[in-house]
Amino acid sequence: MVGAACAYHCTSAGLRVTVVERGAIGGATTAACEGNILLSDKEPGAELELALLSSRLWARTAQALGAERLEYQEKGGVMVAASPATADGLRKLTAVQRAAGIDAVDVSRDEVTGLEPNITPEVAAGAYYPQDCQVQPVLATARLLRHAREHGATVLPGTAVTGFVRDSRGAVTGVRTDSATAPLIPAGRVVNAAGTWGGELAGLAGVPLPILPRKGFILVTEPLPRVVRHKVYTAEYVANVASGDAGLQTSVVVEGTRAGTVLIGASRERVGFDRSVSLPVLRRLAAQAIGVFPFLAEVALLRSYLGFRPYCPDHLPVIGADPRAPGLLHACGHEGAGIGLSAATGHLIAQVITGAAPDLDLAPFRPERFEETTV
Ligand SMILES: Cc1cc2nc3c(=O)[nH]c(=O)nc-3n(C[C@H](O)[C@H](O)[C@H](O)COP(=O)(O)OP(=O)(O)OC[C@H]3O[C@@H](n4cnc5c(N)ncnc54)[C@H](O)[C@@H]3O)c2cc1C
């Protein structure tokens, strides 16, 4: 998704682009997520600024390419608090979020039921976030790349970057690949959009980036009529997203899709690239979802899937030029928000490359920040 957004915004800015993807288009973490474009789970700070910009740019992109074609939906989010104490915490969060520019509406228990008629009666209060949106991430990736190709980009799936080309002063001037037909691709700039493998790719250029996998499971139910109308999650979700704990965390997120299936997430744990399926984690997610939507107890699961979020220790992505390797830029490490944040990331990368003043201060996202803090 992030590489496709970079290609979309760079070609739109008149740049010549080659996208190099070692697997299938949109086949990695982008194929293993839910596709939400969220403001509701963001606390004030650099990530929220990026998310606000991205939300505006996604709306513009949906208008330009056709919302239907991306399955872009302004579905809105509902956060629920089960107890009066959690409701108090949620009210404080929404007040801070409103001050930071998010449209966060405090809603009563009855209003929550009006928004979500099938929700448990065990709700104390909630918050409604009309700006929360969704896309179908693989479809959106393909559509952005199609647009980039129509504007002159070359897309090379099944082609892995194996190294970087440097000039006599050490500047990056292209990439080496495992392709017999394009073993060397010269470039004025190279953008590292390798997601969870962004650290590995940066390592090939001799620059460290501490991007680690943060595993997550999603459950998918059988197709149902429209029983869940918004993205619905519990107030604990925001704390879990912001946590740096390596241990297992689950906080329920439930939402319907256009196909009728209901997606149930999400777990978070740092266990490397361990692809094993954990029945206890799936059970916990299911039990938490039934706690919010009791009717789910009678619904069959179709499947589950898992992915590895690209996690940075400070929960911020890496965006911008790397002074340690001139010519190399990064656009990776977006953890659990890479779909939402991709539009702003691609736009900012295009601004940096074309020499335009970036719409946001990129300092919080600078690639060399991890070395500065460990020295
Ligand atoms: C369970 C779960 C739920 C999530 N829900 C959401 C959500 O609702 N909203 C949201 O915004 N985010 C969500 N995320 C996070 C989101 O999926 C990621 O942040 C996003 O997909 C990252 O996109 P990306 O393009 O950076 O990475 P990827 O999609 O992983 O793309 C990176 C690409 O780089 C390629 N690559 C790697 N190394 C090389 C190489 N050497 N040469 C060539 N190609 C290479 C890979 O093959 C891959 O296709 C979720 C994640 C998980 C796991």
mmCIF file of C-alpha atoms in Angstrom, residues 2-362:
data_model
loop_
_atom_site.group_PDB
_atom_site.id
_atom_site.type_symbol
_atom_site.label_atom_id
_atom_site.label_comp_id
_atom_site.label_asym_id
_atom_site.label_seq_id
_atom_site.Cartn_x
_atom_site.Cartn_y
_atom_site.Cartn_z
ATOM 1 C CA VAL A 2 2.700 2.489 1.002
ATOM 2 C CA GLY A 3 4.842 1.815 -2.078
ATOM 3 C CA ALA A 4 1.760 2.153 -4.293
ATOM 4 C CA ALA A 5 0.844 5.462 -2.620
ATOM 5 C CA CYS A 6 4.391 6.733 -3.210
ATOM 6 C CA ALA A 7 4.160 5.703 -6.877
ATOM 7 C CA TYR A 8 0.734 7.348 -7.212
ATOM 8 C CA HIS A 9 1.790 10.671 -5.700
ATOM 9 C CA CYS A 10 5.221 10.722 -7.386
ATOM 10 C CA THR A 11 3.816 10.058 -10.870
ATOM 11 C CA SER A 12 1.076 12.621 -10.188
ATOM 12 C CA ALA A 13 3.894 15.092 -9.444
ATOM 13 C CA GLY A 14 5.465 14.307 -12.827
ATOM 14 C CA LEU A 15 8.251 11.963 -11.667
ATOM 15 C CA ARG A 16 9.321 8.814 -13.530
ATOM 16 C CA VAL A 17 8.830 5.794 -11.248
ATOM 17 C CA THR A 18 9.734 2.096 -11.202
ATOM 18 C CA VAL A 19 8.059 -0.047 -8.529
ATOM 19 C CA VAL A 20 10.072 -3.137 -7.573
ATOM 20 C CA GLU A 21 8.093 -5.767 -5.607
ATOM 21 C CA ARG A 22 9.577 -9.135 -4.748
ATOM 22 C CA GLY A 23 6.209 -10.864 -4.369
ATOM 23 C CA ALA A 24 2.730 -10.164 -5.650
ATOM 24 C CA ILE A 25 1.247 -6.670 -5.599
ATOM 25 C CA GLY A 26 -0.330 -5.973 -2.206
ATOM 26 C CA GLY A 27 0.496 -9.509 -1.102
ATOM 27 C CA ALA A 28 2.334 -8.883 2.177
ATOM 28 C CA THR A 29 1.014 -7.071 5.278
ATOM 29 C CA THR A 30 -1.368 -5.054 3.118
ATOM 30 C CA ALA A 31 -3.234 -8.292 2.374
ATOM 31 C CA ALA A 32 -3.450 -9.166 6.077
ATOM 32 C CA CYS A 33 -5.177 -6.134 7.564
ATOM 33 C CA GLU A 34 -8.574 -4.492 7.824
ATOM 34 C CA GLY A 35 -8.108 -1.391 5.687
ATOM 35 C CA ASN A 36 -9.271 1.208 8.166
ATOM 36 C CA ILE A 37 -8.340 4.847 7.756
ATOM 37 C CA LEU A 38 -8.633 5.943 11.344
ATOM 38 C CA LEU A 39 -8.428 9.112 13.347
ATOM 39 C CA SER A 40 -10.265 7.714 16.386
ATOM 40 C CA ASP A 41 -7.365 5.620 17.680
ATOM 41 C CA LYS A 42 -4.826 8.454 17.490
ATOM 42 C CA GLU A 43 -3.659 10.558 20.389
ATOM 43 C CA PRO A 44 -2.450 14.142 19.761
ATOM 44 C CA GLY A 45 1.023 14.362 18.280
ATOM 45 C CA ALA A 46 2.948 13.737 15.092
ATOM 46 C CA GLU A 47 1.038 10.586 14.110
ATOM 47 C CA LEU A 48 -2.306 12.364 14.405
ATOM 48 C CA GLU A 49 -1.048 15.257 12.251
ATOM 49 C CA LEU A 50 -0.017 12.699 9.639
ATOM 50 C CA ALA A 51 -3.372 10.905 9.961
ATOM 51 C CA LEU A 52 -5.354 14.156 9.533
ATOM 52 C CA LEU A 53 -3.422 14.980 6.362
ATOM 53 C CA SER A 54 -3.845 11.407 5.133
ATOM 54 C CA SER A 55 -7.566 11.385 5.791
ATOM 55 C CA ARG A 56 -7.976 14.488 3.593
ATOM 56 C CA LEU A 57 -5.771 13.014 0.871
ATOM 57 C CA TRP A 58 -7.606 9.662 0.890
ATOM 58 C CA ALA A 59 -10.896 11.530 0.352
ATOM 59 C CA ARG A 60 -9.313 13.373 -2.572
ATOM 60 C CA THR A 61 -7.890 10.148 -4.022
ATOM 61 C CA ALA A 62 -11.266 8.404 -3.693
ATOM 62 C CA GLN A 63 -12.861 11.272 -5.554
ATOM 63 C CA ALA A 64 -10.210 11.165 -8.292
ATOM 64 C CA LEU A 65 -10.200 7.389 -8.813
ATOM 65 C CA GLY A 66 -13.786 6.584 -7.816
ATOM 66 C CA ALA A 67 -14.737 5.603 -4.261
ATOM 67 C CA GLU A 68 -16.447 2.441 -5.498
ATOM 68 C CA ARG A 69 -13.272 1.252 -7.185
ATOM 69 C CA LEU A 70 -11.329 1.388 -3.918
ATOM 70 C CA GLU A 71 -14.305 0.269 -1.804
ATOM 71 C CA TYR A 72 -13.733 3.554 0.021
ATOM 72 C CA GLN A 73 -16.461 3.994 2.611
ATOM 73 C CA GLU A 74 -17.014 6.802 5.085
ATOM 74 C CA LYS A 75 -18.446 4.321 7.564
ATOM 75 C CA GLY A 76 -17.575 6.062 10.854
ATOM 76 C CA GLY A 77 -16.234 4.535 14.061
ATOM 77 C CA VAL A 78 -17.887 3.867 17.398
ATOM 78 C CA MET A 79 -15.821 3.411 20.547
ATOM 79 C CA VAL A 80 -17.654 1.888 23.482
ATOM 80 C CA ALA A 81 -16.948 1.957 27.218
ATOM 81 C CA ALA A 82 -18.334 -0.891 29.302
ATOM 82 C CA SER A 83 -18.058 0.702 32.758
ATOM 83 C CA PRO A 84 -18.617 4.240 34.135
ATOM 84 C CA ALA A 85 -14.877 4.449 34.954
ATOM 85 C CA THR A 86 -13.895 3.591 31.355
ATOM 86 C CA ALA A 87 -16.550 6.042 30.125
ATOM 87 C CA ASP A 88 -14.874 8.801 32.169
ATOM 88 C CA GLY A 89 -11.522 7.961 30.565
ATOM 89 C CA LEU A 90 -13.159 7.986 27.123
ATOM 90 C CA ARG A 91 -14.685 11.448 27.749
ATOM 91 C CA LYS A 92 -11.220 12.762 28.636
ATOM 92 C CA LEU A 93 -9.757 11.209 25.487
ATOM 93 C CA THR A 94 -12.450 12.682 23.212
ATOM 94 C CA ALA A 95 -11.969 16.164 24.757
ATOM 95 C CA VAL A 96 -8.244 15.989 23.972
ATOM 96 C CA GLN A 97 -8.959 14.618 20.490
ATOM 97 C CA ARG A 98 -11.466 17.408 19.701
ATOM 98 C CA ALA A 99 -8.901 20.006 20.730
ATOM 99 C CA ALA A 100 -6.450 18.343 18.320
ATOM 100 C CA GLY A 101 -8.842 18.499 15.352
ATOM 101 C CA ILE A 102 -10.685 15.151 15.420
ATOM 102 C CA ASP A 103 -14.460 15.161 15.088
ATOM 103 C CA ALA A 104 -15.146 13.087 18.263
ATOM 104 C CA VAL A 105 -18.778 13.096 19.400
ATOM 105 C CA ASP A 106 -19.616 11.918 22.950
ATOM 106 C CA VAL A 107 -22.669 9.655 22.795
ATOM 107 C CA SER A 108 -24.913 8.235 25.496
ATOM 108 C CA ARG A 109 -25.731 4.587 25.990
ATOM 109 C CA ASP A 110 -29.012 5.008 24.076
ATOM 110 C CA GLU A 111 -27.258 6.784 21.234
ATOM 111 C CA VAL A 112 -24.744 3.915 20.987
ATOM 112 C CA THR A 113 -27.674 1.521 20.635
ATOM 113 C CA GLY A 114 -29.162 3.783 17.962
ATOM 114 C CA LEU A 115 -25.896 3.610 16.023
ATOM 115 C CA GLU A 116 -25.456 -0.138 16.599
ATOM 116 C CA PRO A 117 -28.803 -1.832 17.309
ATOM 117 C CA ASN A 118 -27.228 -5.271 17.882
ATOM 118 C CA ILE A 119 -24.709 -4.177 20.486
ATOM 119 C CA THR A 120 -24.693 -5.547 24.056
ATOM 120 C CA PRO A 121 -26.853 -3.676 26.577
ATOM 121 C CA GLU A 122 -23.769 -3.681 28.861
ATOM 122 C CA VAL A 123 -22.539 -0.334 27.524
ATOM 123 C CA ALA A 124 -22.043 2.705 29.763
ATOM 124 C CA ALA A 125 -21.365 5.283 27.013
ATOM 125 C CA GLY A 126 -19.477 5.755 23.792
ATOM 126 C CA ALA A 127 -17.907 8.066 21.253
ATOM 127 C CA TYR A 128 -18.772 8.442 17.580
ATOM 128 C CA TYR A 129 -16.086 9.297 15.004
ATOM 129 C CA PRO A 130 -17.696 10.258 11.661
ATOM 130 C CA GLN A 131 -14.308 10.737 9.930
ATOM 131 C CA ASP A 132 -13.210 7.090 10.264
ATOM 132 C CA CYS A 133 -13.174 5.460 6.821
ATOM 133 C CA GLN A 134 -12.268 2.189 5.175
ATOM 134 C CA VAL A 135 -10.841 0.929 1.890
ATOM 135 C CA GLN A 136 -10.287 -2.559 0.517
ATOM 136 C CA PRO A 137 -6.492 -2.417 0.837
ATOM 137 C CA VAL A 138 -5.407 -4.805 -1.918
ATOM 138 C CA LEU A 139 -7.893 -3.308 -4.359
ATOM 139 C CA ALA A 140 -6.758 0.210 -3.423
ATOM 140 C CA THR A 141 -3.105 -0.786 -3.920
ATOM 141 C CA ALA A 142 -3.872 -2.199 -7.363
ATOM 142 C CA ARG A 143 -5.899 0.889 -8.338
ATOM 143 C CA LEU A 144 -3.170 3.320 -7.273
ATOM 144 C CA LEU A 145 -0.594 1.327 -9.212
ATOM 145 C CA ARG A 146 -2.816 1.211 -12.273
ATOM 146 C CA HIS A 147 -3.064 5.001 -12.146
ATOM 147 C CA ALA A 148 0.735 5.237 -11.705
ATOM 148 C CA ARG A 149 1.259 2.959 -14.725
ATOM 149 C CA GLU A 150 -1.106 5.090 -16.796
ATOM 150 C CA HIS A 151 1.142 8.020 -15.862
ATOM 151 C CA GLY A 152 4.330 6.336 -17.014
ATOM 152 C CA ALA A 153 5.375 4.105 -14.094
ATOM 153 C CA THR A 154 6.891 0.665 -14.608
ATOM 154 C CA VAL A 155 5.785 -2.000 -12.129
ATOM 155 C CA LEU A 156 7.982 -5.073 -11.662
ATOM 156 C CA PRO A 157 6.316 -7.723 -9.476
ATOM 157 C CA GLY A 158 8.295 -10.871 -8.652
ATOM 158 C CA THR A 159 11.515 -8.857 -8.543
ATOM 159 C CA ALA A 160 13.547 -8.549 -5.339
ATOM 160 C CA VAL A 161 15.951 -5.717 -4.522
ATOM 161 C CA THR A 162 19.228 -7.396 -3.570
ATOM 162 C CA GLY A 163 21.482 -4.363 -3.104
ATOM 163 C CA PHE A 164 22.105 -0.707 -3.818
ATOM 164 C CA VAL A 165 24.276 0.986 -6.413
ATOM 165 C CA ARG A 166 26.482 3.756 -4.946
ATOM 166 C CA ASP A 167 28.597 6.372 -6.667
ATOM 167 C CA SER A 168 32.171 7.232 -5.702
ATOM 168 C CA ARG A 169 30.884 9.568 -2.946
ATOM 169 C CA GLY A 170 28.600 6.926 -1.475
ATOM 170 C CA ALA A 171 25.332 8.330 -2.811
ATOM 171 C CA VAL A 172 22.646 5.808 -3.760
ATOM 172 C CA THR A 173 22.134 5.860 -7.533
ATOM 173 C CA GLY A 174 19.981 2.781 -8.071
ATOM 174 C CA VAL A 175 19.211 -0.761 -6.997
ATOM 175 C CA ARG A 176 20.382 -4.251 -7.902
ATOM 176 C CA THR A 177 17.739 -6.904 -8.342
ATOM 177 C CA ASP A 178 17.448 -10.664 -8.814
ATOM 178 C CA SER A 179 15.841 -10.149 -12.220
ATOM 179 C CA ALA A 180 17.624 -11.449 -15.314
ATOM 180 C CA THR A 181 16.040 -8.722 -17.449
ATOM 181 C CA ALA A 182 16.467 -5.772 -15.029
ATOM 182 C CA PRO A 183 19.448 -6.653 -12.802
ATOM 183 C CA LEU A 184 20.320 -2.998 -12.258
ATOM 184 C CA ILE A 185 17.839 -0.139 -12.117
ATOM 185 C CA PRO A 186 19.426 3.323 -12.071
ATOM 186 C CA ALA A 187 17.504 5.993 -10.158
ATOM 187 C CA GLY A 188 17.927 9.565 -9.019
ATOM 188 C CA ARG A 189 16.228 8.551 -5.743
ATOM 189 C CA VAL A 190 15.309 5.210 -4.188
ATOM 190 C CA VAL A 191 12.357 4.927 -1.779
ATOM 191 C CA ASN A 192 12.422 2.075 0.730
ATOM 192 C CA ALA A 193 8.750 1.066 1.075
ATOM 193 C CA ALA A 194 9.440 -2.487 2.242
ATOM 194 C CA GLY A 195 7.097 -2.348 5.250
ATOM 195 C CA THR A 196 8.053 -4.862 7.945
ATOM 196 C CA TRP A 197 11.168 -5.694 5.901
ATOM 197 C CA GLY A 198 12.167 -2.017 5.705
ATOM 198 C CA GLY A 199 14.956 -2.568 8.245
ATOM 199 C CA GLU A 200 16.335 -5.463 6.219
ATOM 200 C CA LEU A 201 16.328 -3.362 3.044
ATOM 201 C CA ALA A 202 17.913 -0.368 4.800
ATOM 202 C CA GLY A 203 20.597 -2.772 6.051
ATOM 203 C CA LEU A 204 21.556 -3.479 2.414
ATOM 204 C CA ALA A 205 22.419 0.234 2.184
ATOM 205 C CA GLY A 206 24.370 0.041 5.446
ATOM 206 C CA VAL A 207 21.890 2.124 7.461
ATOM 207 C CA PRO A 208 20.130 0.589 10.474
ATOM 208 C CA LEU A 209 16.340 0.970 10.956
ATOM 209 C CA PRO A 210 14.820 -0.875 13.952
ATOM 210 C CA ILE A 211 11.636 -2.170 12.276
ATOM 211 C CA LEU A 212 10.246 -5.291 13.919
ATOM 212 C CA PRO A 213 7.221 -7.510 13.198
ATOM 213 C CA ARG A 214 4.191 -7.083 15.492
ATOM 214 C CA LYS A 215 1.923 -10.038 14.828
ATOM 215 C CA GLY A 216 -1.857 -9.733 14.607
ATOM 216 C CA PHE A 217 -4.777 -12.074 13.928
ATOM 217 C CA ILE A 218 -8.150 -11.309 12.350
ATOM 218 C CA LEU A 219 -11.206 -13.592 12.414
ATOM 219 C CA VAL A 220 -13.686 -13.593 9.514
ATOM 220 C CA THR A 221 -17.303 -14.699 9.983
ATOM 221 C CA GLU A 222 -19.703 -16.174 7.480
ATOM 222 C CA PRO A 223 -21.516 -13.512 5.390
ATOM 223 C CA LEU A 224 -24.373 -11.860 7.304
ATOM 224 C CA PRO A 225 -26.951 -9.156 6.656
ATOM 225 C CA ARG A 226 -25.953 -5.643 7.811
ATOM 226 C CA VAL A 227 -25.585 -6.429 11.525
ATOM 227 C CA VAL A 228 -22.553 -4.242 12.336
ATOM 228 C CA ARG A 229 -22.794 -0.775 10.822
ATOM 229 C CA HIS A 230 -19.602 0.995 11.903
ATOM 230 C CA LYS A 231 -16.144 0.078 13.029
ATOM 231 C CA VAL A 232 -16.836 -0.746 16.673
ATOM 232 C CA TYR A 233 -14.197 -1.132 19.308
ATOM 233 C CA THR A 234 -13.623 -0.860 23.012
ATOM 234 C CA ALA A 235 -11.925 2.016 24.795
ATOM 235 C CA GLU A 236 -8.991 -0.268 25.762
ATOM 236 C CA TYR A 237 -7.997 -0.440 22.077
ATOM 237 C CA VAL A 238 -6.211 2.925 22.078
ATOM 238 C CA ALA A 239 -4.051 1.916 25.062
ATOM 239 C CA ASN A 240 -3.111 -1.368 23.367
ATOM 240 C CA VAL A 241 -2.160 0.339 20.104
ATOM 241 C CA ALA A 242 0.159 2.715 21.976
ATOM 242 C CA SER A 243 1.736 0.001 24.127
ATOM 243 C CA GLY A 244 5.331 -1.050 23.539
ATOM 244 C CA ASP A 245 4.873 -4.312 25.453
ATOM 245 C CA ALA A 246 6.094 -7.374 23.536
ATOM 246 C CA GLY A 247 3.537 -9.635 25.261
ATOM 247 C CA LEU A 248 0.132 -10.564 23.882
ATOM 248 C CA GLN A 249 -2.552 -7.871 23.898
ATOM 249 C CA THR A 250 -6.057 -8.212 22.538
ATOM 250 C CA SER A 251 -8.709 -5.524 22.388
ATOM 251 C CA VAL A 252 -11.703 -6.148 20.290
ATOM 252 C CA VAL A 253 -12.483 -4.459 16.982
ATOM 253 C CA VAL A 254 -15.593 -5.556 15.072
ATOM 254 C CA GLU A 255 -16.754 -4.338 11.687
ATOM 255 C CA GLY A 256 -18.831 -5.429 8.746
ATOM 256 C CA THR A 257 -17.561 -5.527 5.165
ATOM 257 C CA ARG A 258 -19.308 -4.940 1.863
ATOM 258 C CA ALA A 259 -19.279 -8.705 1.259
ATOM 259 C CA GLY A 260 -21.261 -9.246 4.481
ATOM 260 C CA THR A 261 -18.509 -10.949 6.442
ATOM 261 C CA VAL A 262 -17.724 -9.477 9.854
ATOM 262 C CA LEU A 263 -14.048 -8.910 10.675
ATOM 263 C CA ILE A 264 -12.963 -9.409 14.276
ATOM 264 C CA GLY A 265 -9.570 -8.180 15.436
ATOM 265 C CA ALA A 266 -7.112 -7.594 16.756
ATOM 266 C CA SER A 267 -4.243 -9.086 18.643
ATOM 267 C CA ARG A 268 -0.789 -7.633 19.066
ATOM 268 C CA GLU A 269 2.387 -9.477 20.057
ATOM 269 C CA ARG A 270 6.051 -9.361 19.173
ATOM 270 C CA VAL A 271 7.103 -12.938 18.484
ATOM 271 C CA GLY A 272 9.237 -12.405 15.374
ATOM 272 C CA PHE A 273 7.917 -13.836 12.092
ATOM 273 C CA ASP A 274 6.238 -16.793 13.812
ATOM 274 C CA ARG A 275 3.384 -17.766 11.457
ATOM 275 C CA SER A 276 1.863 -20.395 13.738
ATOM 276 C CA VAL A 277 -1.864 -20.129 14.469
ATOM 277 C CA SER A 278 -2.641 -19.727 18.154
ATOM 278 C CA LEU A 279 -6.024 -21.138 19.130
ATOM 279 C CA PRO A 280 -5.963 -19.412 22.555
ATOM 280 C CA VAL A 281 -5.528 -16.009 20.854
ATOM 281 C CA LEU A 282 -8.358 -16.724 18.393
ATOM 282 C CA ARG A 283 -10.607 -17.864 21.268
ATOM 283 C CA ARG A 284 -9.845 -14.709 23.213
ATOM 284 C CA LEU A 285 -10.690 -12.479 20.241
ATOM 285 C CA ALA A 286 -13.920 -14.386 19.647
ATOM 286 C CA ALA A 287 -14.933 -14.172 23.318
ATOM 287 C CA GLN A 288 -14.250 -10.419 23.428
ATOM 288 C CA ALA A 289 -16.263 -9.874 20.229
ATOM 289 C CA ILE A 290 -19.205 -11.843 21.661
ATOM 290 C CA GLY A 291 -18.960 -9.586 24.718
ATOM 291 C CA VAL A 292 -19.652 -6.567 22.482
ATOM 292 C CA PHE A 293 -22.041 -8.249 19.992
ATOM 293 C CA PRO A 294 -23.713 -11.209 21.769
ATOM 294 C CA PHE A 295 -25.387 -12.460 18.542
ATOM 295 C CA LEU A 296 -21.914 -13.473 17.287
ATOM 296 C CA ALA A 297 -22.053 -16.500 19.620
ATOM 297 C CA GLU A 298 -24.383 -18.119 17.075
ATOM 298 C CA VAL A 299 -22.355 -17.156 13.994
ATOM 299 C CA ALA A 300 -19.875 -19.447 12.193
ATOM 300 C CA LEU A 301 -16.314 -18.427 11.455
ATOM 301 C CA LEU A 302 -15.160 -18.740 7.869
ATOM 302 C CA ARG A 303 -11.437 -18.348 8.463
ATOM 303 C CA SER A 304 -8.726 -16.426 10.256
ATOM 304 C CA TYR A 305 -5.630 -14.716 8.920
ATOM 305 C CA LEU A 306 -2.532 -13.136 10.390
ATOM 306 C CA GLY A 307 0.001 -10.485 9.485
ATOM 307 C CA PHE A 308 3.068 -8.719 10.806
ATOM 308 C CA ARG A 309 2.729 -4.996 11.428
ATOM 309 C CA PRO A 310 5.921 -2.997 10.743
ATOM 310 C CA TYR A 311 6.640 -1.829 14.299
ATOM 311 C CA CYS A 312 9.042 0.976 15.257
ATOM 312 C CA PRO A 313 9.931 1.370 18.963
ATOM 313 C CA ASP A 314 8.407 4.878 19.129
ATOM 314 C CA HIS A 315 5.281 3.844 17.126
ATOM 315 C CA LEU A 316 6.026 6.424 14.418
ATOM 316 C CA PRO A 317 6.773 5.566 10.792
ATOM 317 C CA VAL A 318 10.016 6.404 9.055
ATOM 318 C CA ILE A 319 9.419 8.977 6.320
ATOM 319 C CA GLY A 320 11.929 11.097 4.448
ATOM 320 C CA ALA A 321 15.468 11.332 3.137
ATOM 321 C CA ASP A 322 18.220 9.440 4.943
ATOM 322 C CA PRO A 323 21.260 11.697 5.482
ATOM 323 C CA ARG A 324 23.354 8.576 6.137
ATOM 324 C CA ALA A 325 22.815 7.393 2.534
ATOM 325 C CA PRO A 326 22.186 10.345 0.207
ATOM 326 C CA GLY A 327 19.673 9.441 -2.520
ATOM 327 C CA LEU A 328 17.834 6.971 -0.275
ATOM 328 C CA LEU A 329 14.439 7.826 1.241
ATOM 329 C CA HIS A 330 12.305 5.712 3.548
ATOM 330 C CA ALA A 331 8.544 5.240 3.676
ATOM 331 C CA CYS A 332 8.071 2.315 6.045
ATOM 332 C CA GLY A 333 7.403 1.282 9.652
ATOM 333 C CA HIS A 334 3.733 2.352 9.802
ATOM 334 C CA GLU A 335 2.812 -0.409 12.253
ATOM 335 C CA GLY A 336 -0.979 -0.847 12.477
ATOM 336 C CA ALA A 337 -1.849 2.259 10.474
ATOM 337 C CA GLY A 338 -0.075 1.888 7.131
ATOM 338 C CA ILE A 339 -3.244 1.895 5.060
ATOM 339 C CA GLY A 340 -4.556 5.022 6.742
ATOM 340 C CA LEU A 341 -1.205 6.816 6.690
ATOM 341 C CA SER A 342 -0.139 5.774 3.190
ATOM 342 C CA ALA A 343 -1.719 8.702 1.355
ATOM 343 C CA ALA A 344 0.117 11.351 3.386
ATOM 344 C CA THR A 345 3.314 9.313 3.225
ATOM 345 C CA GLY A 346 3.239 9.118 -0.578
ATOM 346 C CA HIS A 347 2.355 12.806 -0.840
ATOM 347 C CA LEU A 348 5.207 13.868 1.488
ATOM 348 C CA ILE A 349 7.728 11.642 -0.297
ATOM 349 C CA ALA A 350 6.725 13.261 -3.610
ATOM 350 C CA GLN A 351 7.147 16.704 -2.036
ATOM 351 C CA VAL A 352 10.633 15.855 -0.723
ATOM 352 C CA ILE A 353 11.773 14.443 -4.067
ATOM 353 C CA THR A 354 10.439 17.352 -6.105
ATOM 354 C CA GLY A 355 11.935 19.865 -3.674
ATOM 355 C CA ALA A 356 8.564 21.270 -2.562
ATOM 356 C CA ALA A 357 8.149 22.359 1.048
ATOM 357 C CA PRO A 358 6.552 19.382 2.862
ATOM 358 C CA ASP A 359 3.029 19.982 4.216
ATOM 359 C CA LEU A 360 4.174 18.574 7.565
ATOM 360 C CA ASP A 361 7.339 18.821 9.617
ATOM 361 C CA LEU A 362 9.129 15.540 8.902
#
